[in-house]
Coordinates of C-alpha atoms in Angstrom, one line a residue:
X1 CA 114.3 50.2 155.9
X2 CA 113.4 53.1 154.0
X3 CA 114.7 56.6 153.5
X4 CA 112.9 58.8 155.5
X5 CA 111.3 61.8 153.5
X6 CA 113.4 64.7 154.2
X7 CA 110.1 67.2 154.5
X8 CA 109.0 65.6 157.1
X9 CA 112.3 65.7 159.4
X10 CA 112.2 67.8 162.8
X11 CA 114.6 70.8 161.5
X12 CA 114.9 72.0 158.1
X13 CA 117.8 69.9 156.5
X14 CA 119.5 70.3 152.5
X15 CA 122.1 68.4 151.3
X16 CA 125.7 68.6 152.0
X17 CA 127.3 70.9 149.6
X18 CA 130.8 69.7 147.9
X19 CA 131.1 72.5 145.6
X20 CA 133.3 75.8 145.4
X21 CA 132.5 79.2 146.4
X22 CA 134.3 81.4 144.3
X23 CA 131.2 83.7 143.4
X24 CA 130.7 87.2 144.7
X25 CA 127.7 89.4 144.9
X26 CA 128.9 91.4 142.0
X27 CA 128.6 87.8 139.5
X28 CA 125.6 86.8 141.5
X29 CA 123.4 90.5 140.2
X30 CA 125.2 90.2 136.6
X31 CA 124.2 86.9 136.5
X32 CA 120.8 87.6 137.6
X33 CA 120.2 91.2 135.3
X34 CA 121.8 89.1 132.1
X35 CA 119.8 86.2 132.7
X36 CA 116.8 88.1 132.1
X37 CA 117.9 90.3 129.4
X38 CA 117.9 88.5 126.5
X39 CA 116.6 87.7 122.7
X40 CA 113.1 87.7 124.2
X41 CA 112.9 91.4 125.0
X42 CA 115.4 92.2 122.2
X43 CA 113.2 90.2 119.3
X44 CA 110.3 89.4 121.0
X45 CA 109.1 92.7 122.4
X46 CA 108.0 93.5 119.2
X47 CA 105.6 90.8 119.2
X48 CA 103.6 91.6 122.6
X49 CA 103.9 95.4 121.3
X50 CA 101.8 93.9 117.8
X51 CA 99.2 92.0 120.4
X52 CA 98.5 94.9 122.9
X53 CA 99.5 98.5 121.3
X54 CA 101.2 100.9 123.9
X55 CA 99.2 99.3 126.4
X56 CA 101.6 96.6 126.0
X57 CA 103.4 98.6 129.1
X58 CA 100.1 97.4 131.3
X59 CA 101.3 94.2 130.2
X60 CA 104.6 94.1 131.3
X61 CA 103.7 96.0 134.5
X62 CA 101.8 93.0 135.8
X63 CA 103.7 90.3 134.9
X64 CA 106.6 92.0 135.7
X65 CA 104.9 92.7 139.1
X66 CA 104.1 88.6 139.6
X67 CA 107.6 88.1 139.0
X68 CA 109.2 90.4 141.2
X69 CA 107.2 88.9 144.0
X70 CA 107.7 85.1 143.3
X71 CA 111.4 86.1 142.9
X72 CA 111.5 87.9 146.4
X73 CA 109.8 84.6 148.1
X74 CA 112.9 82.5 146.3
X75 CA 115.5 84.9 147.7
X76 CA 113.7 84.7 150.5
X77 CA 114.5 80.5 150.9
X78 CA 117.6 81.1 149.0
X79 CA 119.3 83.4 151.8
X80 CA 118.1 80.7 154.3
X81 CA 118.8 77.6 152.9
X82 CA 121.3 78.1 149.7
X83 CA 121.4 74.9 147.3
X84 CA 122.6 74.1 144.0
X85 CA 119.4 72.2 143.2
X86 CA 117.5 75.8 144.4
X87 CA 113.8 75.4 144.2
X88 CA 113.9 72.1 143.7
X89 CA 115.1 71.4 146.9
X90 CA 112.7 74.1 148.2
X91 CA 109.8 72.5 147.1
X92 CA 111.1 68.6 148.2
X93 CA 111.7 69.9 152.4
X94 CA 107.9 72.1 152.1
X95 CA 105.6 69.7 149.9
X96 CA 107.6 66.2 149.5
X97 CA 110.3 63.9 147.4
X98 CA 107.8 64.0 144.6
X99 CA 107.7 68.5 144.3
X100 CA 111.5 68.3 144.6
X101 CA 111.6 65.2 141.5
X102 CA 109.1 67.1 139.6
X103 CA 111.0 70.6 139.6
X104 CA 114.1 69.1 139.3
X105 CA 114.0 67.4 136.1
X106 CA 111.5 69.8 135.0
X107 CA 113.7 72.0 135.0
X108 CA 116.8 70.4 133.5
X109 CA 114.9 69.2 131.1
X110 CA 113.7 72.9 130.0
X111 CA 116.5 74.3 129.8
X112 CA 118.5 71.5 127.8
X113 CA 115.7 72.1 125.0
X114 CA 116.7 76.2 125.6
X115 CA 120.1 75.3 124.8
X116 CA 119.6 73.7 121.2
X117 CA 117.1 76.6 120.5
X118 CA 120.0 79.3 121.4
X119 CA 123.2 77.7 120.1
X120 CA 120.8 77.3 116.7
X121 CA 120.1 80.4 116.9
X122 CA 123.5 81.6 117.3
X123 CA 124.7 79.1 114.5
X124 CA 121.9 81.1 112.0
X125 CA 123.3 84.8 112.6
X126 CA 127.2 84.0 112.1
X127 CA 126.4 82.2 109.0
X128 CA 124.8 84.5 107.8
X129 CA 128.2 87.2 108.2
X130 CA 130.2 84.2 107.3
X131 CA 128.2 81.9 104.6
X132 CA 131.5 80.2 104.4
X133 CA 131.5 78.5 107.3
X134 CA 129.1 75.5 108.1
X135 CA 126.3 76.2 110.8
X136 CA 127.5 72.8 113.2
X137 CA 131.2 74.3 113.0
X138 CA 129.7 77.8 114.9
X139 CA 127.9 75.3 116.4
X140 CA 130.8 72.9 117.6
X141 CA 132.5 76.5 118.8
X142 CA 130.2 77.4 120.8
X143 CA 129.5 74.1 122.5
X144 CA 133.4 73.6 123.8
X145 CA 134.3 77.1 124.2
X146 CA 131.6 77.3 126.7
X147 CA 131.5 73.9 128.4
X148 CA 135.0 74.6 128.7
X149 CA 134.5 77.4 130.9
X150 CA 132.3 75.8 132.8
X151 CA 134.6 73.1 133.3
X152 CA 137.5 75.3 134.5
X153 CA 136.0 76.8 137.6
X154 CA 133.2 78.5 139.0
X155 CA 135.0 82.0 139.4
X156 CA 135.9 81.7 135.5
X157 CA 132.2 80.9 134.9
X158 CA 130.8 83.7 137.0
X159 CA 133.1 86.1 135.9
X160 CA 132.6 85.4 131.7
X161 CA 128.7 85.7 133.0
X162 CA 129.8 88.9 134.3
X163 CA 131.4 90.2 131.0
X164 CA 128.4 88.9 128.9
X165 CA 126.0 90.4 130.9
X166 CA 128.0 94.4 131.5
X167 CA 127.7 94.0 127.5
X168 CA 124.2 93.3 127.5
X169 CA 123.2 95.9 130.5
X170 CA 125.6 98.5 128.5
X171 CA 123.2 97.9 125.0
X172 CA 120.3 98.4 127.0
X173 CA 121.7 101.9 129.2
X174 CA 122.5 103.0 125.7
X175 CA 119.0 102.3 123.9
X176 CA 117.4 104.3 126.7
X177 CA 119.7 107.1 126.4
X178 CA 119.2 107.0 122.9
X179 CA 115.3 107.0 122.9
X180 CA 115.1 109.5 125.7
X181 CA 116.9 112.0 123.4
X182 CA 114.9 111.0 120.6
X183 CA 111.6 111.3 122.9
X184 CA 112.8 114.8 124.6
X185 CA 113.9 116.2 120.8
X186 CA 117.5 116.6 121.0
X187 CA 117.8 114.3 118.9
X188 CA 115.7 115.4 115.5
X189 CA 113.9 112.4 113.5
X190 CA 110.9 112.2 111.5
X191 CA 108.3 109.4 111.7
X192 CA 108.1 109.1 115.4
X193 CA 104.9 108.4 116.5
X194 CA 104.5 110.1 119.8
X195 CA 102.2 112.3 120.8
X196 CA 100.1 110.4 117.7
X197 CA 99.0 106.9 119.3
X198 CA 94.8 108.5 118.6
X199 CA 95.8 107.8 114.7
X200 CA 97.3 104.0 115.2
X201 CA 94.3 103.4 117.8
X202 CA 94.7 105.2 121.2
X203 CA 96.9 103.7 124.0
X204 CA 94.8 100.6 123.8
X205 CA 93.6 99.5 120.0
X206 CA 92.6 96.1 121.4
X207 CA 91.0 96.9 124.6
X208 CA 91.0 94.6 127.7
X209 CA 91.7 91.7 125.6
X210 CA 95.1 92.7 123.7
X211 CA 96.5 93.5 127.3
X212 CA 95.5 90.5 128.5
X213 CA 97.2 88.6 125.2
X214 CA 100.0 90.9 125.4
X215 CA 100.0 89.3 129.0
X216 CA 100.5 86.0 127.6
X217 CA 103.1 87.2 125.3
X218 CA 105.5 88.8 128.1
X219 CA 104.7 86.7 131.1
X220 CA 107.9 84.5 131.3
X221 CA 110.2 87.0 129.5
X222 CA 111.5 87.3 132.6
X223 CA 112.6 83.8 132.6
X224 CA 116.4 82.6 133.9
X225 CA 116.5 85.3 136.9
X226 CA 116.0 82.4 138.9
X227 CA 119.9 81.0 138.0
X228 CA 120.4 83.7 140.8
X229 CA 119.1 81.2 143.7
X230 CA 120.8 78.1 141.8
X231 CA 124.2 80.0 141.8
X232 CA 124.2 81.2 145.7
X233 CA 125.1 78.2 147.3
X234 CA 128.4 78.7 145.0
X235 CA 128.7 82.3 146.6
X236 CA 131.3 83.4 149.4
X237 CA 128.8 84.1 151.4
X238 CA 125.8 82.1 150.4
X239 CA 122.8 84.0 152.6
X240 CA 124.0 87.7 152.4
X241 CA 125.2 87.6 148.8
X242 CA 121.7 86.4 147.7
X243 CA 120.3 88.7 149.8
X244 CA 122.4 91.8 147.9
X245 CA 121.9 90.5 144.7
X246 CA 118.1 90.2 144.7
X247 CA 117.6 93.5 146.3
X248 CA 119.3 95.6 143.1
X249 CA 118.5 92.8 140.2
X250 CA 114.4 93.0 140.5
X251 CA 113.3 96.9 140.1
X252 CA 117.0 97.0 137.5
X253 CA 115.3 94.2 135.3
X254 CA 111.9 96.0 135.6
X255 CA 113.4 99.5 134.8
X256 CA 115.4 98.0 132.0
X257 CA 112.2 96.2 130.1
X258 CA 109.5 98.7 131.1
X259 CA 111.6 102.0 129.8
X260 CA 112.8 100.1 126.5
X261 CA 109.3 99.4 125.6
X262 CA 108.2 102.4 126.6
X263 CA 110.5 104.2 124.7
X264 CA 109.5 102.0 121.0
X265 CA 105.9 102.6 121.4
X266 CA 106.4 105.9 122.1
X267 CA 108.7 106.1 118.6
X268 CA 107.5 103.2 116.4
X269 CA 103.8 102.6 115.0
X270 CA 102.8 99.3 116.9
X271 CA 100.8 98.3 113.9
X272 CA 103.7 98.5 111.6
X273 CA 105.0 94.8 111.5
X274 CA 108.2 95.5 109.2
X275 CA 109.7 97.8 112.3
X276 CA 108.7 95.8 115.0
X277 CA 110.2 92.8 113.4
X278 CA 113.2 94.1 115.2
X279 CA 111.9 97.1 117.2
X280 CA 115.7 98.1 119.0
X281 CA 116.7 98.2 115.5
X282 CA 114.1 100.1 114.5
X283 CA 114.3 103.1 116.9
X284 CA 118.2 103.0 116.5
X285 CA 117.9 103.8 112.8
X286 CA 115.4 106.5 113.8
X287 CA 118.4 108.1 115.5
X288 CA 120.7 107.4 112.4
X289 CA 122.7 104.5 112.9
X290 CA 122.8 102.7 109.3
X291 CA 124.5 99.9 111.5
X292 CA 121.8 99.5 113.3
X293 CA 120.8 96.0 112.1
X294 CA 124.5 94.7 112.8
X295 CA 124.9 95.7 115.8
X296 CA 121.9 94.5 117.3
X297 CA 122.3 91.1 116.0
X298 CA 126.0 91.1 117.6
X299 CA 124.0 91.7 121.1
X300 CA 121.6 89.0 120.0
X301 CA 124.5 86.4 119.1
X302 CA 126.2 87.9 122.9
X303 CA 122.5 87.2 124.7
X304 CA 122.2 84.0 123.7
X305 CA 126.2 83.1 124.1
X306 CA 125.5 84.5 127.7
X307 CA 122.1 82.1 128.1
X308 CA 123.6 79.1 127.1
X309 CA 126.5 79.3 129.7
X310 CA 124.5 80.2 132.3
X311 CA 122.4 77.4 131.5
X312 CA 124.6 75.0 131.0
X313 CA 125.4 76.1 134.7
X314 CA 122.1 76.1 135.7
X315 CA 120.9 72.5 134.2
X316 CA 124.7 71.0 135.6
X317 CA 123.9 71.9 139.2
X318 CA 120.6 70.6 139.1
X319 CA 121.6 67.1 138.2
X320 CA 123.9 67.9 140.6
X321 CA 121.5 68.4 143.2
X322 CA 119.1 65.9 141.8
X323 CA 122.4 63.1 142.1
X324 CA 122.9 64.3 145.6
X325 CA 119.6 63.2 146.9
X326 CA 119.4 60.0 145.2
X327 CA 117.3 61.4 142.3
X328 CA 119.7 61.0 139.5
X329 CA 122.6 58.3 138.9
X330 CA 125.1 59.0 141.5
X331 CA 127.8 59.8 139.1
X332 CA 126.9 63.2 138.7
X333 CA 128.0 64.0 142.4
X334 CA 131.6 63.8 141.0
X335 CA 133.6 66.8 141.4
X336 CA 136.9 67.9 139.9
X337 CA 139.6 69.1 142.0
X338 CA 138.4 72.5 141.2
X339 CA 134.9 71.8 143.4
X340 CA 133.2 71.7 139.6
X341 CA 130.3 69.0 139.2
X342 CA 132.3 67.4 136.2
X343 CA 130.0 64.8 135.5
X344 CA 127.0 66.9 135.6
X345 CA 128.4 69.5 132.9
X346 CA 129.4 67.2 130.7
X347 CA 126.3 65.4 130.3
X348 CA 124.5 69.3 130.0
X349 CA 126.8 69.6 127.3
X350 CA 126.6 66.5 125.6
X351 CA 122.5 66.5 126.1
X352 CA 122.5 70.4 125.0
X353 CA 124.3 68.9 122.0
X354 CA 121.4 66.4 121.5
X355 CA 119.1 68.9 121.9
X356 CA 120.6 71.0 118.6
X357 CA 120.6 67.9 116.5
X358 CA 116.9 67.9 117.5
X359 CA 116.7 71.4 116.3
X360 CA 118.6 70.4 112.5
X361 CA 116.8 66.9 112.4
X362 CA 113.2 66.6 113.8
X363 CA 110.3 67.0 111.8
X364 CA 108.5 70.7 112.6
X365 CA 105.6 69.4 113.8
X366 CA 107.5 67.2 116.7
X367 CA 109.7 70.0 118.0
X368 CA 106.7 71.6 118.4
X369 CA 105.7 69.8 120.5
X370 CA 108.8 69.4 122.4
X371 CA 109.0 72.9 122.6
X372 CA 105.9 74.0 123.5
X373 CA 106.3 71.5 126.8
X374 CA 109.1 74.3 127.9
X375 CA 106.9 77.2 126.9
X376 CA 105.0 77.0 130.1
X377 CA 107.5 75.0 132.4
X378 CA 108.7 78.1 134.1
X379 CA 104.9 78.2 135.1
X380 CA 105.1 75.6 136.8
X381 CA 108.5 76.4 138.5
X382 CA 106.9 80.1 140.0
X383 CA 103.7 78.3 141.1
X384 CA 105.7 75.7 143.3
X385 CA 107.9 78.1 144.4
X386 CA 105.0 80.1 145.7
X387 CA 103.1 77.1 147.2
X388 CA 106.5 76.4 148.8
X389 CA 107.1 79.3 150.4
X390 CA 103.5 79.4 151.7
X391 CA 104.2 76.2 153.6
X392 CA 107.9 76.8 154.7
X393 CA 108.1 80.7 155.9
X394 CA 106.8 79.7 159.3
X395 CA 109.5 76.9 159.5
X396 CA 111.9 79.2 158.4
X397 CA 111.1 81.8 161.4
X398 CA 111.4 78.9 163.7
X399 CA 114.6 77.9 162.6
X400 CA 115.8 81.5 162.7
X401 CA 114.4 81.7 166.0
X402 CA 115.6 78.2 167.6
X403 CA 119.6 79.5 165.8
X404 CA 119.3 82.7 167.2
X405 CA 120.3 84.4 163.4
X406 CA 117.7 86.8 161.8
X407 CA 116.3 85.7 158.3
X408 CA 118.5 88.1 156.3
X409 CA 115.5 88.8 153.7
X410 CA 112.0 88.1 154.1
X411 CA 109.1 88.3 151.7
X412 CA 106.7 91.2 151.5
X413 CA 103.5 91.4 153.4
X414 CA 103.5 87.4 154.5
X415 CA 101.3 85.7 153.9
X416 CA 98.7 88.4 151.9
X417 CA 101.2 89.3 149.3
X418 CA 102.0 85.5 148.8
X419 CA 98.4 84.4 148.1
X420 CA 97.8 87.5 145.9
X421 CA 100.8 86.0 143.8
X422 CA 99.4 82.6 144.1
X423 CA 95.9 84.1 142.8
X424 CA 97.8 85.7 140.1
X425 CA 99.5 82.3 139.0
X426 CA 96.0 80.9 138.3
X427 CA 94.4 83.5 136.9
X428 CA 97.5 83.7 134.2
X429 CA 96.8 79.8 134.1
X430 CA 92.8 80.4 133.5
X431 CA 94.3 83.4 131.0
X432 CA 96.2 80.7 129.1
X433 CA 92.9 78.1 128.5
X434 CA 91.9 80.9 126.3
X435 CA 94.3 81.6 124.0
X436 CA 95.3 78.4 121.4
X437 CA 99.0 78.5 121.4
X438 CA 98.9 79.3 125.0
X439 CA 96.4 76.2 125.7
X440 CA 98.9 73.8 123.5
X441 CA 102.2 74.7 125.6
X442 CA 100.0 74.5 128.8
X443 CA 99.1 70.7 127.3
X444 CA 102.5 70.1 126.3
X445 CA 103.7 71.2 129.7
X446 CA 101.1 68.8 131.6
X447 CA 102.1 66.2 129.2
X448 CA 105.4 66.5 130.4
X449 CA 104.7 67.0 134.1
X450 CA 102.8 63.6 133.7
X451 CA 105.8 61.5 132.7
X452 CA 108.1 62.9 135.1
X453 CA 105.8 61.7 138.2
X454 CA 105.4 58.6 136.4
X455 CA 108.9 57.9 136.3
X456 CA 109.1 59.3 140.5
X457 CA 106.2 56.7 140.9
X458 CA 108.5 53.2 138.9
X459 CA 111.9 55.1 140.5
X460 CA 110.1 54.8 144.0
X461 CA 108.1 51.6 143.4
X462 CA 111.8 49.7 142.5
X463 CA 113.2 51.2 145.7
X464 CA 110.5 49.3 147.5
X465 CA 111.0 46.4 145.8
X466 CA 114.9 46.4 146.5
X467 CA 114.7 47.3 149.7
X468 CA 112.2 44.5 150.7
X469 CA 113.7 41.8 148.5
X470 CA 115.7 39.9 150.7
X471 CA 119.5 39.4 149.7
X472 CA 121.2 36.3 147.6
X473 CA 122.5 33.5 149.4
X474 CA 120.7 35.3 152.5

C-alpha cells in the first residue's frame, strides 16, 4: 500500500519534531536581522546604486516591500505550524509531495553553493592581511570552527549567531550615525554630493529602466531572513517566538538597507565607480577614518563567518526535514544526545566543503553556471511560499477554529495583499526575461528545478515498483 500524501489528510499534520529547543526570541530576531545583512548590501549596494542613480532607493523600496509581505505570509505558517524543513513542508501539506521535494532540495542545494562562495571569500580577505598563510588553511579554520558549533548545541549555535549578528547591526547603527552627521553638517567634508544629484543626472539618470534594473540588482538582497522560519521549531516557544521575532526583524531590515543607501547617494557620486566599489568605505573616509578600508573588510570577513553558520544550520535542518519525511536517506534523522541532527551537519559541512573545492577547481565558465542556478532559487522559494499560503490560510483558520487557539499572526489584507505579492513575483519574473544575466540565472534556475522533479518522478516511480513487487520466497 502506499503512503498517503500528507496534503491531502483531514487536519493539517507536520512531522514529529526530535530536536532541541534551546532558542529564544532574542537569537530568533538576531538571527533573522544578520541573516539579511550581509556582503550584499555591504559590496553589492554599490552596484544597484551604478544601475539606477539615487533612485536606486525606488528600488529597494519595492523589493523591499515584496519581501516584507512574502515574509509576513511565512511567519504567518511558521507561528502555526513550526518545522525545521519550514517552507518546504509548507508547500508539501498546501500543493503536494512534489512542492515540498522541490523546495527542499532546492534549497539545500542553494545554499551549499553559498557556502563555498563565502568561506572563499573569507579565505581571499585574510590572505590578503596574512599572505603567509595558505588560502585552504583559513579555509580549513573556518570549516571546523563553525561546524563545530553547530555540532555542540543549538543554544551555542543561536547564541554565536547572536554575537555575529549585534556586530553586524552595531557597523550598520554606526554608518547611519556617521552619515546623518555628515548629511546634517556636523560633521564638515568636502566632495559630498548632496544637494548636487542635477550635475550627476537628477534623482533618476536612467529613467524607468535603471529602477527597474536596479530592481533586478537588489531583489534578493534580502535573502536568508527566511532561516527565521527554519530556526522556530528549535525555539522555546515555537508559535509566539516567531511571531515576536518577525514583528521587529522586517521594518529593522528595511530601515537598516533603505537609510544606508540613502545616506551614500546622498554623499557619494553614483557615477563614480572607484567609490562605489566599496561605497561604506567610501562615505567612512569622507568622515576621516584612514581605516576605513580595514575595518570594513573585518565586517565583511564577520558577515560572511555569520552566513556560513547560519547556513550550515539552515541546509542541516532541511535534510533533516527532508530525511524525516522519507525524502532523503534516513540517516540524517539521527540526533546526538544534545537533540542536534548530527548526520545532517556533517554532510552540510563536508558538501560545503565540496562546494569550495568547486570554487578553487572548476573551470569559470562551469561555476557559472552552477552559480547562476542559485542566483534566482530564492525566487522560486518566495513564489511557493506565496502560492502556499494562498491555498493553506483558510485551513489554517479552521484548524485555529476546530482547537479553539487564535492564529497568533496572520497575514495582511488576506487574500488581496497575497495576490498583489503574487502579481509582483511575476512581474519581477517577466522583469528578469529582459535583462541577459537575469534571463541566464532564471535558465540556470529552471534547469535545476527540472532535475530535481526528475529525480521526485524515479524516487517515486521505484517506490511503486517496491511496493508492488511481491517479496522473495513469498
Amino acid at each position: 500500500m502506499t503512503t498517503p500524501d500528507r496534503a491531502t489528510g483531514p487536519h493539517l499534520d507536520v512531522p514529529d519534531e526530535s530536536l532541541a529547543h534551546g532558542l529564544r526570541p532574542r537569537h530568533l530576531t538576531m538571527m533573522g536581522l544578520g541573516s539579511a545583512i550581509g556582503a550584499g548590501l555591504f559590496l553589492g549596494s554599490g552596484e544597484a546604486i551604478a544601475t539606477a542613480g539615487p533612485a536606486v532607493l525606488i528600488s529597494y523600496a519595492i523589493a523591499g516591500a515584496i519581501v516584507v509581505a512574502v515574509m509576513r505570509m511565512l511567519a504567518e505558517m511558521a507561528s502555526a505550524l513550526p518545522a525545521s524543513g519550514s517552507f518546504s513542508v509548507y508547500a508539501e501539506v498546501a500543493l503536494g509531495r512534489w512542492a515540498g521535494f522541490l523546495l527542499g532540495w532546492l534549497y539545500w542545494f542553494t545554499l551549499i553553493m553559498v557556502l563555498g562562495v563565502e568561506v572563499t571569500g573569507v579565505a581571499e580577505i585574510v590572505a590578503g592581511w596574512w599572505p603567509a598563510v595558505p588560502q585552504w588553511v583559513v579555509a580549513g579554520v573556518v570549516v571546523v570552527v563553525l561546524g563545530g558549533i553547530n555540532l555542540i548545541g543549538v543554544r551555542q549555535f543561536g547564541e554565536a549567531e547572536f554575537w555575529f549578528a549585534l556586530i553586524k547591526v552595531g557597523a550598520i547603527v554606526a554608518f547611519l550615525a556617521v552619515g546623518a552627521l555628515i548629511v546634517l553638517g556636523v560633521i564638515p567634508v568636502t566632495g559630498s554630493v548632496l544637494g548636487q544629484w542635477a550635475e550627476h543626472g537628477g534623482f533618476a539618470p536612467a529613467g524607468v529602466g535603471g529602477i527597474a534594473a536596479g530592481l533586478l540588482a537588489v531583489a534578493f538582497a534580502f535573502g536568508g531572513i527566511e532561516i527565521v522560519a527554519i530556526a522556530a521549531a528549535e525555539a522555546r516557544d515555537p508559535r509566539d517566538a516567531v511571531a515576536r521575532a518577525t514583528r521587529t526583524i522586517l521594518w529593522r531590515i528595511m530601515l537598516f538597507y533603505i537609510g544606508s543607501v540613502a545616506i551614500i547617494v546622498a554623499l557619494l557620486p553614483w557615477d563614480d565607480a572607484t567609490a562605489l566599489t566599496s561605497p561604506f568605505v567610501g562615505v567612512l573616509e569622507l568622515a576621516g577614518f584612514d581605516g576605513a578600508a580595514r575595518l570594513m573588510e573585518v565586517v565583511v570577513v564577520l558577515a560572511l563567518l555569520s552566513a556560513f553558520n547560519a547556513q550550515v544550520y539552515g541546509t542541516s535542518r532541511m535534510l533533516y526535514s527532508l530525511g524525516e519525511r522519507g525524502d532523503a536517506p534516513a540517516a540524517a534523522t539521527r540526533v546526538s544526545r544534545r537533540e542536534v541532527p548530527w548526520v545532517a551537519v556533517l554532510v552540510s559541512v563536508f558538501f560545503g566543503v565540496v562546494a569550495v573545492l568547486l570554487n578553487w577547481l572548476l573551470p569559470e565558465a562551469l561555476l557559472s553556471v552552477l552559480l547562476n542556478a542559485v542566483g534566482s532559487a530564492l525566487f522560486v522559494v518566495w513564489l511557493l511560499i506565496t502560492i502556499s499560503q494562498l491555498r493553506l490560510r483558510p485551513r489554517l483558520e479552521a484548524e485555529a477554529e476546530r482547537s479553539g487557539e487564535p492564529m497568533r499572526l496572520r497575514m495582511w489584507g488576506y487574500p488581496w495583499l497575497t495576490w498583489v505579492t503574487l502579481a509582483a513575483l511575476v512581474g519581477l519574473a517577466a522583469l528578469m526575461l529582459t535583462d541577459d544575466a537575469a534571463r541566464s540565472q532564471l535558465a540556470a534556475t529552471a534547469g535545476l528545478v527540472v532535475v530535481i522533479l526528475g529525480a521526485y518522478l524515479v524516487r517515486r516511480a521505484r517506490g511503486r515498483r517496491q511496493v508492488s513487487s511481491p517479496e522473495v520466497g513469498a
